[in-house]
PDB file of C-alpha atoms in Angstrom:
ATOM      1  CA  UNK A  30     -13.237   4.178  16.723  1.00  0.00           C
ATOM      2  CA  UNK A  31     -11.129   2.676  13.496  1.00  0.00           C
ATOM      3  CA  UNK A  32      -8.467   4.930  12.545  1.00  0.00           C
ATOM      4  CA  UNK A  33      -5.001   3.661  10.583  1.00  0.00           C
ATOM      5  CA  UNK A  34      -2.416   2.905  12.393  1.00  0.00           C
ATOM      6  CA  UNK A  35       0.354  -0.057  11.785  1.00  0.00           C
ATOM      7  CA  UNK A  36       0.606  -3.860  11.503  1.00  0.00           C
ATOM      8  CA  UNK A  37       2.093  -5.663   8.899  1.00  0.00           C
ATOM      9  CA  UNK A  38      -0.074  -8.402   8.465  1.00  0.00           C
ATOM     10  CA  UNK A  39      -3.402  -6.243   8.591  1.00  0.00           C
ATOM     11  CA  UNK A  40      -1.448  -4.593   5.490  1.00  0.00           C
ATOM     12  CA  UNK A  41      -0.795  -7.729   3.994  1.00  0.00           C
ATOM     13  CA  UNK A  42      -4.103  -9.743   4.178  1.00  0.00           C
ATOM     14  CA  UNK A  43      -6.399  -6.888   2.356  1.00  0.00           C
ATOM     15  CA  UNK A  44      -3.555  -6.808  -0.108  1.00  0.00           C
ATOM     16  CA  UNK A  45      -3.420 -10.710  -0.707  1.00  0.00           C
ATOM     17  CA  UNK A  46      -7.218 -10.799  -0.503  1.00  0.00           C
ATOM     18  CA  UNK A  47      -7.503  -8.590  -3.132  1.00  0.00           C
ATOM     19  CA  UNK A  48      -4.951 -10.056  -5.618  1.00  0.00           C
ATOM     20  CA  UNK A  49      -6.425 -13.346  -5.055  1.00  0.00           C
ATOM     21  CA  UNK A  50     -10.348 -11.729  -6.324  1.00  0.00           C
ATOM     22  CA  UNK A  51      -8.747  -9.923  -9.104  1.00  0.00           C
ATOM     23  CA  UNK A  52      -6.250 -12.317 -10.586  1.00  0.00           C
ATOM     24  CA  UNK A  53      -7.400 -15.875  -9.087  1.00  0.00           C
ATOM     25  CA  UNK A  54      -3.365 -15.917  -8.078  1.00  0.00           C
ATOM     26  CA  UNK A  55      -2.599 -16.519  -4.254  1.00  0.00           C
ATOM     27  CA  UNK A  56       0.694 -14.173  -3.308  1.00  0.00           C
ATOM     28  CA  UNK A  57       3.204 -14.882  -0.920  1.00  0.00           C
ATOM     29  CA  UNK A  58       3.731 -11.334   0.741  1.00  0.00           C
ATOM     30  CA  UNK A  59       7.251 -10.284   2.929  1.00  0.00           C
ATOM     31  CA  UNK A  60       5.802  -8.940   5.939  1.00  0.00           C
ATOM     32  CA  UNK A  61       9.614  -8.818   6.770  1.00  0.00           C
ATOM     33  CA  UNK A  62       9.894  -6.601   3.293  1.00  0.00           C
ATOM     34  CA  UNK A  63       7.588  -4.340   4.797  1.00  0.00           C
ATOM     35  CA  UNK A  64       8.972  -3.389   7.654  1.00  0.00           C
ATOM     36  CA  UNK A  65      12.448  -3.612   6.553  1.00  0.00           C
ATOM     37  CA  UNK A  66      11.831  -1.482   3.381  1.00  0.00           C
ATOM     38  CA  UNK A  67       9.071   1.224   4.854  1.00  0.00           C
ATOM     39  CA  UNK A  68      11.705   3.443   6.831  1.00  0.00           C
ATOM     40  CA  UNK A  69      11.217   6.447   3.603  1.00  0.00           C
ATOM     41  CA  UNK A  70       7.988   6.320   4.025  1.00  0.00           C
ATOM     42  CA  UNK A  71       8.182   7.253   7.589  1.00  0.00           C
ATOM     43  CA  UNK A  72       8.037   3.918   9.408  1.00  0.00           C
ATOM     44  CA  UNK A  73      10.291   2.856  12.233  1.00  0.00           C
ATOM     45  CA  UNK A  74      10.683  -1.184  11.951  1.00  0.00           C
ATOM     46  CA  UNK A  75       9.864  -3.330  14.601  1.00  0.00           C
ATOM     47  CA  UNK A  76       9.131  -0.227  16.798  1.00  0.00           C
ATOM     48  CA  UNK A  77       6.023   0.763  14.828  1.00  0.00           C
ATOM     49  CA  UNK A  78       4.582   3.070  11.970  1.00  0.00           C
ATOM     50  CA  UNK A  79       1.531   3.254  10.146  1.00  0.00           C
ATOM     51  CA  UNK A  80      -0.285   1.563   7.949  1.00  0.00           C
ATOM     52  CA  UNK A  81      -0.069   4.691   5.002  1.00  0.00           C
ATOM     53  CA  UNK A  82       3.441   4.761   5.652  1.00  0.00           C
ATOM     54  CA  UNK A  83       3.386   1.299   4.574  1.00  0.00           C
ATOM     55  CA  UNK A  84       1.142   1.056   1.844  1.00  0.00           C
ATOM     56  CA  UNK A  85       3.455   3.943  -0.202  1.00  0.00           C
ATOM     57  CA  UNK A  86       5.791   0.973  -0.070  1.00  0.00           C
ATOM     58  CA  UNK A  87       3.839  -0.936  -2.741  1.00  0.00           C
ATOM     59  CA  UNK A  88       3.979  -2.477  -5.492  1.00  0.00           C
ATOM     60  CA  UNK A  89       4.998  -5.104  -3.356  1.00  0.00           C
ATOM     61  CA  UNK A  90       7.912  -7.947  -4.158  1.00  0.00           C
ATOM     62  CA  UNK A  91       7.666 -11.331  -4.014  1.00  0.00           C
ATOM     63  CA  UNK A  92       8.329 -13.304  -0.899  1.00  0.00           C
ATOM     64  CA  UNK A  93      10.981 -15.348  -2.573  1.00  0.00           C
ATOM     65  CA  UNK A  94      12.625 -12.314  -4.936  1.00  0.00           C
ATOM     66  CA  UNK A  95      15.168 -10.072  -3.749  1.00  0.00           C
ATOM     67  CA  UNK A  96      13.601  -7.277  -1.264  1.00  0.00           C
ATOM     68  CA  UNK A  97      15.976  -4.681  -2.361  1.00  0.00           C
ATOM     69  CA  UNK A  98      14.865  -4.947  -6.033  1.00  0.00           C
ATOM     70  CA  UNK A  99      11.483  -3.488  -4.989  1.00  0.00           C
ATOM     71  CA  UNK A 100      10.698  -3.165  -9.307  1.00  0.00           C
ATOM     72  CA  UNK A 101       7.442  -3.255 -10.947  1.00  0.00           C
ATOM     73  CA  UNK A 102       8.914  -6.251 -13.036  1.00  0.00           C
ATOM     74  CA  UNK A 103       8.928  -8.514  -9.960  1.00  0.00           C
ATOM     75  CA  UNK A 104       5.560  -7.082  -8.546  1.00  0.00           C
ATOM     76  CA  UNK A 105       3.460  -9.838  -6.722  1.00  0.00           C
ATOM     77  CA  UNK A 106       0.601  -7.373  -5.888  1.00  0.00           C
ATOM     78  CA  UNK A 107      -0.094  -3.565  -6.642  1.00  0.00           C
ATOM     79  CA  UNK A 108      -1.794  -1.197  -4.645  1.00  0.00           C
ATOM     80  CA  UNK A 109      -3.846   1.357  -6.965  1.00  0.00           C
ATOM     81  CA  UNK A 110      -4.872   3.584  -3.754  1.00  0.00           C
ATOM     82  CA  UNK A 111      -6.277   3.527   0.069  1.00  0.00           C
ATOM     83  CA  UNK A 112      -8.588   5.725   1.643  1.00  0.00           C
ATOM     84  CA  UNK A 113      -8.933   6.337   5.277  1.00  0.00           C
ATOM     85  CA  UNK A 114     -12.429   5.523   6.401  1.00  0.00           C
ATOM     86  CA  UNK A 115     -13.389   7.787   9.182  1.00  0.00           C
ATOM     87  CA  UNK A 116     -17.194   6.948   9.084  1.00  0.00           C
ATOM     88  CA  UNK A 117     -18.327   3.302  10.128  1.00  0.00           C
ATOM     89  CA  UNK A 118     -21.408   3.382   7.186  1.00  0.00           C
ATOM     90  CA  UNK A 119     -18.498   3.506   5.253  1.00  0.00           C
ATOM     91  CA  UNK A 120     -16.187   1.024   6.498  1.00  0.00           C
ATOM     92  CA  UNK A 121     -19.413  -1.054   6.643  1.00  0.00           C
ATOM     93  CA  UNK A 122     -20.042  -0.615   2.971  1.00  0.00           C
ATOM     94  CA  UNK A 123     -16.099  -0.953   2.243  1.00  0.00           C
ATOM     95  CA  UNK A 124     -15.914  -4.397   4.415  1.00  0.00           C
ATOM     96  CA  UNK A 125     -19.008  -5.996   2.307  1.00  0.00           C
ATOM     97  CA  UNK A 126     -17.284  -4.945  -1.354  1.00  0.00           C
ATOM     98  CA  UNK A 127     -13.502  -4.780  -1.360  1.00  0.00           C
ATOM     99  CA  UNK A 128     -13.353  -7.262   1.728  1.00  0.00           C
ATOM    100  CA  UNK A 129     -11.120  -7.131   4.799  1.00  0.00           C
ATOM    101  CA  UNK A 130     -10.012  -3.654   5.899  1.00  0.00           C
ATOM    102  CA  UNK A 131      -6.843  -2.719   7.690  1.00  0.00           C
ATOM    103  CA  UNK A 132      -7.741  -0.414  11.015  1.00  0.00           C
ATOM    104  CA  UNK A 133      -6.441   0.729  14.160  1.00  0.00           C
ATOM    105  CA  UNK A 134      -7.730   0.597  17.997  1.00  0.00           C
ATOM    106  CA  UNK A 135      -7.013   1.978  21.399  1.00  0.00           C
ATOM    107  CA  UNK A 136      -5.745  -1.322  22.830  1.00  0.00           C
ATOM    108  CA  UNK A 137      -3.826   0.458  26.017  1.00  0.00           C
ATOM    109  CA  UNK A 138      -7.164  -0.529  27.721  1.00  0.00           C
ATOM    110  CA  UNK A 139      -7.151  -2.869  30.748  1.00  0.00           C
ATOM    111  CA  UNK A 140     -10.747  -4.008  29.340  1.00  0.00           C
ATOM    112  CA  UNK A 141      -8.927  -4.836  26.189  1.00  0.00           C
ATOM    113  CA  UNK A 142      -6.196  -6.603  27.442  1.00  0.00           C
ATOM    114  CA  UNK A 143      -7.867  -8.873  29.633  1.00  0.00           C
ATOM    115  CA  UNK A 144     -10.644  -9.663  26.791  1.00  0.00           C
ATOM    116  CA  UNK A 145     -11.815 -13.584  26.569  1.00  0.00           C
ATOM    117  CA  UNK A 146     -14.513 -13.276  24.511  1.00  0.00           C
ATOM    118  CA  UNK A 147     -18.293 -12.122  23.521  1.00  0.00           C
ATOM    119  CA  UNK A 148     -18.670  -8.670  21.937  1.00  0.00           C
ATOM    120  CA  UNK A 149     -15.683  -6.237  23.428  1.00  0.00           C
ATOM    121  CA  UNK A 150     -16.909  -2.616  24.257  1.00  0.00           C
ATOM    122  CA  UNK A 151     -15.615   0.162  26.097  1.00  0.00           C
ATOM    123  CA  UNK A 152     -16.783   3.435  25.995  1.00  0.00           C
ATOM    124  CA  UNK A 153     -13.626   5.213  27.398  1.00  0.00           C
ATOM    125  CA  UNK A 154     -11.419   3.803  24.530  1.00  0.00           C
ATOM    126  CA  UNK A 155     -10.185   6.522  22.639  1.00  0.00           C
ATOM    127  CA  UNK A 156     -10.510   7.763  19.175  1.00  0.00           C
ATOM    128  CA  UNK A 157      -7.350  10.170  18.687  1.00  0.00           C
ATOM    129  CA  UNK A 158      -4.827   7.673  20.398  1.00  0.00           C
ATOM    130  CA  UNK A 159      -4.639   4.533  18.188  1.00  0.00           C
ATOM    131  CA  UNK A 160      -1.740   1.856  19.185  1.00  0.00           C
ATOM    132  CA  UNK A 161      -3.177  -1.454  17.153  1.00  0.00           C
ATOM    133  CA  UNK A 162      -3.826  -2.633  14.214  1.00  0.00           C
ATOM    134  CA  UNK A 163      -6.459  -5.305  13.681  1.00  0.00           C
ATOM    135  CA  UNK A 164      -8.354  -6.500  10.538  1.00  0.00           C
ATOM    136  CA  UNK A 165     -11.714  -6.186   9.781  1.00  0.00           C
ATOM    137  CA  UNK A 166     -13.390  -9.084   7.891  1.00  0.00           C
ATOM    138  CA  UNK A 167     -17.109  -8.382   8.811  1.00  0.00           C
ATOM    139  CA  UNK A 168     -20.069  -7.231  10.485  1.00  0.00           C
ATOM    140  CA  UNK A 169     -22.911  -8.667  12.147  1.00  0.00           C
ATOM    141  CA  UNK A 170     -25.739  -8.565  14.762  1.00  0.00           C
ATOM    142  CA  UNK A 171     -26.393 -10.395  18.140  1.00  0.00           C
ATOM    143  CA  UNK A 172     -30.000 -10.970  19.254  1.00  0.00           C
ATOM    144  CA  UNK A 173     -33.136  -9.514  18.373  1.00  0.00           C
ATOM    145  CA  UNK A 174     -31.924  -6.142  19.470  1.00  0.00           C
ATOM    146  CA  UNK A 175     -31.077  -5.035  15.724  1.00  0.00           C
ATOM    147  CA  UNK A 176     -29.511  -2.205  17.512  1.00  0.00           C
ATOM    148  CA  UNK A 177     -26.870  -4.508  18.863  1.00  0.00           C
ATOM    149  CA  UNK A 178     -24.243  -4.339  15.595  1.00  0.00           C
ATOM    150  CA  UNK A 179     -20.570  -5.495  16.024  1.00  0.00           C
ATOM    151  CA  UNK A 180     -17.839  -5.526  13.777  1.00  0.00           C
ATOM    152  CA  UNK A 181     -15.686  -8.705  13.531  1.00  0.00           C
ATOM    153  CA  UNK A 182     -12.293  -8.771  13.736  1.00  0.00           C
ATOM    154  CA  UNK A 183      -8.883 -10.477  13.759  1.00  0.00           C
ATOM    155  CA  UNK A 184      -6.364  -9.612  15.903  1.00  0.00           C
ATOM    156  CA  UNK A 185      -2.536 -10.883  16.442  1.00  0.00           C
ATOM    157  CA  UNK A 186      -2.832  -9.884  20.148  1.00  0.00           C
ATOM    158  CA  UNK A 187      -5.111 -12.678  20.874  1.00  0.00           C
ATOM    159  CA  UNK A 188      -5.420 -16.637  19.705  1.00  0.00           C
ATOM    160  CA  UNK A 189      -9.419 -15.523  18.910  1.00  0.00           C
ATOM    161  CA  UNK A 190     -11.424 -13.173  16.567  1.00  0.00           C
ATOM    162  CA  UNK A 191     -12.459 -10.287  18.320  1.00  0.00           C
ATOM    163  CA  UNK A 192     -16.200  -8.785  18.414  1.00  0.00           C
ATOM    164  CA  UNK A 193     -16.292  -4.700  18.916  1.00  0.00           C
ATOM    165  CA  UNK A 194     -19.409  -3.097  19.544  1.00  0.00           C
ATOM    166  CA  UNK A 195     -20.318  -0.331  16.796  1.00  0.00           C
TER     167      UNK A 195
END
């Protein structure tokens, strides 16, 4: 169900998340840098891209320094690779010891869109087309069904943290 696609704060997060474990600094990242400065790599703004596209970009600059001087000097955070995770065991495993994960849905769902809350399933969504990025900061289980796994989930689409079924 999670393949890459875009969404320049599920980039970002991961990216800041990780600096902060490594280095004990917290980063300001551009999302604005991002999607200004990934059109190279294959991105296309504000209408869209994905998320490999966008992680060629880095080393990433600092909020505050010049976008354009996109230098190692003036690195805030480095990205030393990415894998795309196309088996949940592994996302799973990735999730409990990098941390949050960057991955992409089928949100063109009416079930999606119309969402409140609880654990969000829907077996017609699709795995080839993938039009959202979302975040991944965990897994659990609901009841005494230990069958009954979700992963959790931010999402900008929504105000809430969303639950998918796995």
């Amino acid at each position: 169900v999670f393949v890459v696609l875009v969404g320049l704060l599920v980039q970002l997060v991961p990216l800041k998340d990780i600096t902060f474990w490594k280095t004990g600094r917290l980063v300001a990242l551009s999302e604005q840098n991002l999607m200004d400065c990934s059109w190279a790599q294959g991105n296309d703004g504000s209408f869209g891209g994905l998320m490999d596209n966008a992680f060629y970009l880095i080393p990433f600059t600092f909020e505050r320094k010049n976008p354009a001087n996109n230098k190692p000097d003036y690195s805030a955070a480095n990205d030393t690779g990415f894998l795309d995770i196309q088996k949940e065991k592994f996302l799973m495993e990735a999730v409990a010891t990098v941390g949050p994960v960057s991955a992409g849905i089928d949100a063109s769902r009416d079930t999606f869109h119309f969402y409140k809350d609880g654990i969000y399933y829907d077996p017609a969504c699709s795995r080839e087309y993938v039009n959202h990025a979302i975040l991944v900061v965990g897994y659990s289980s609901e009841g005494k069904d230990s069958n009954n796994k979700y992963w959790l989930v931010k999402n900008r689409y929504k105000t809430s943290n969303v639950k998918f079924i796995f």
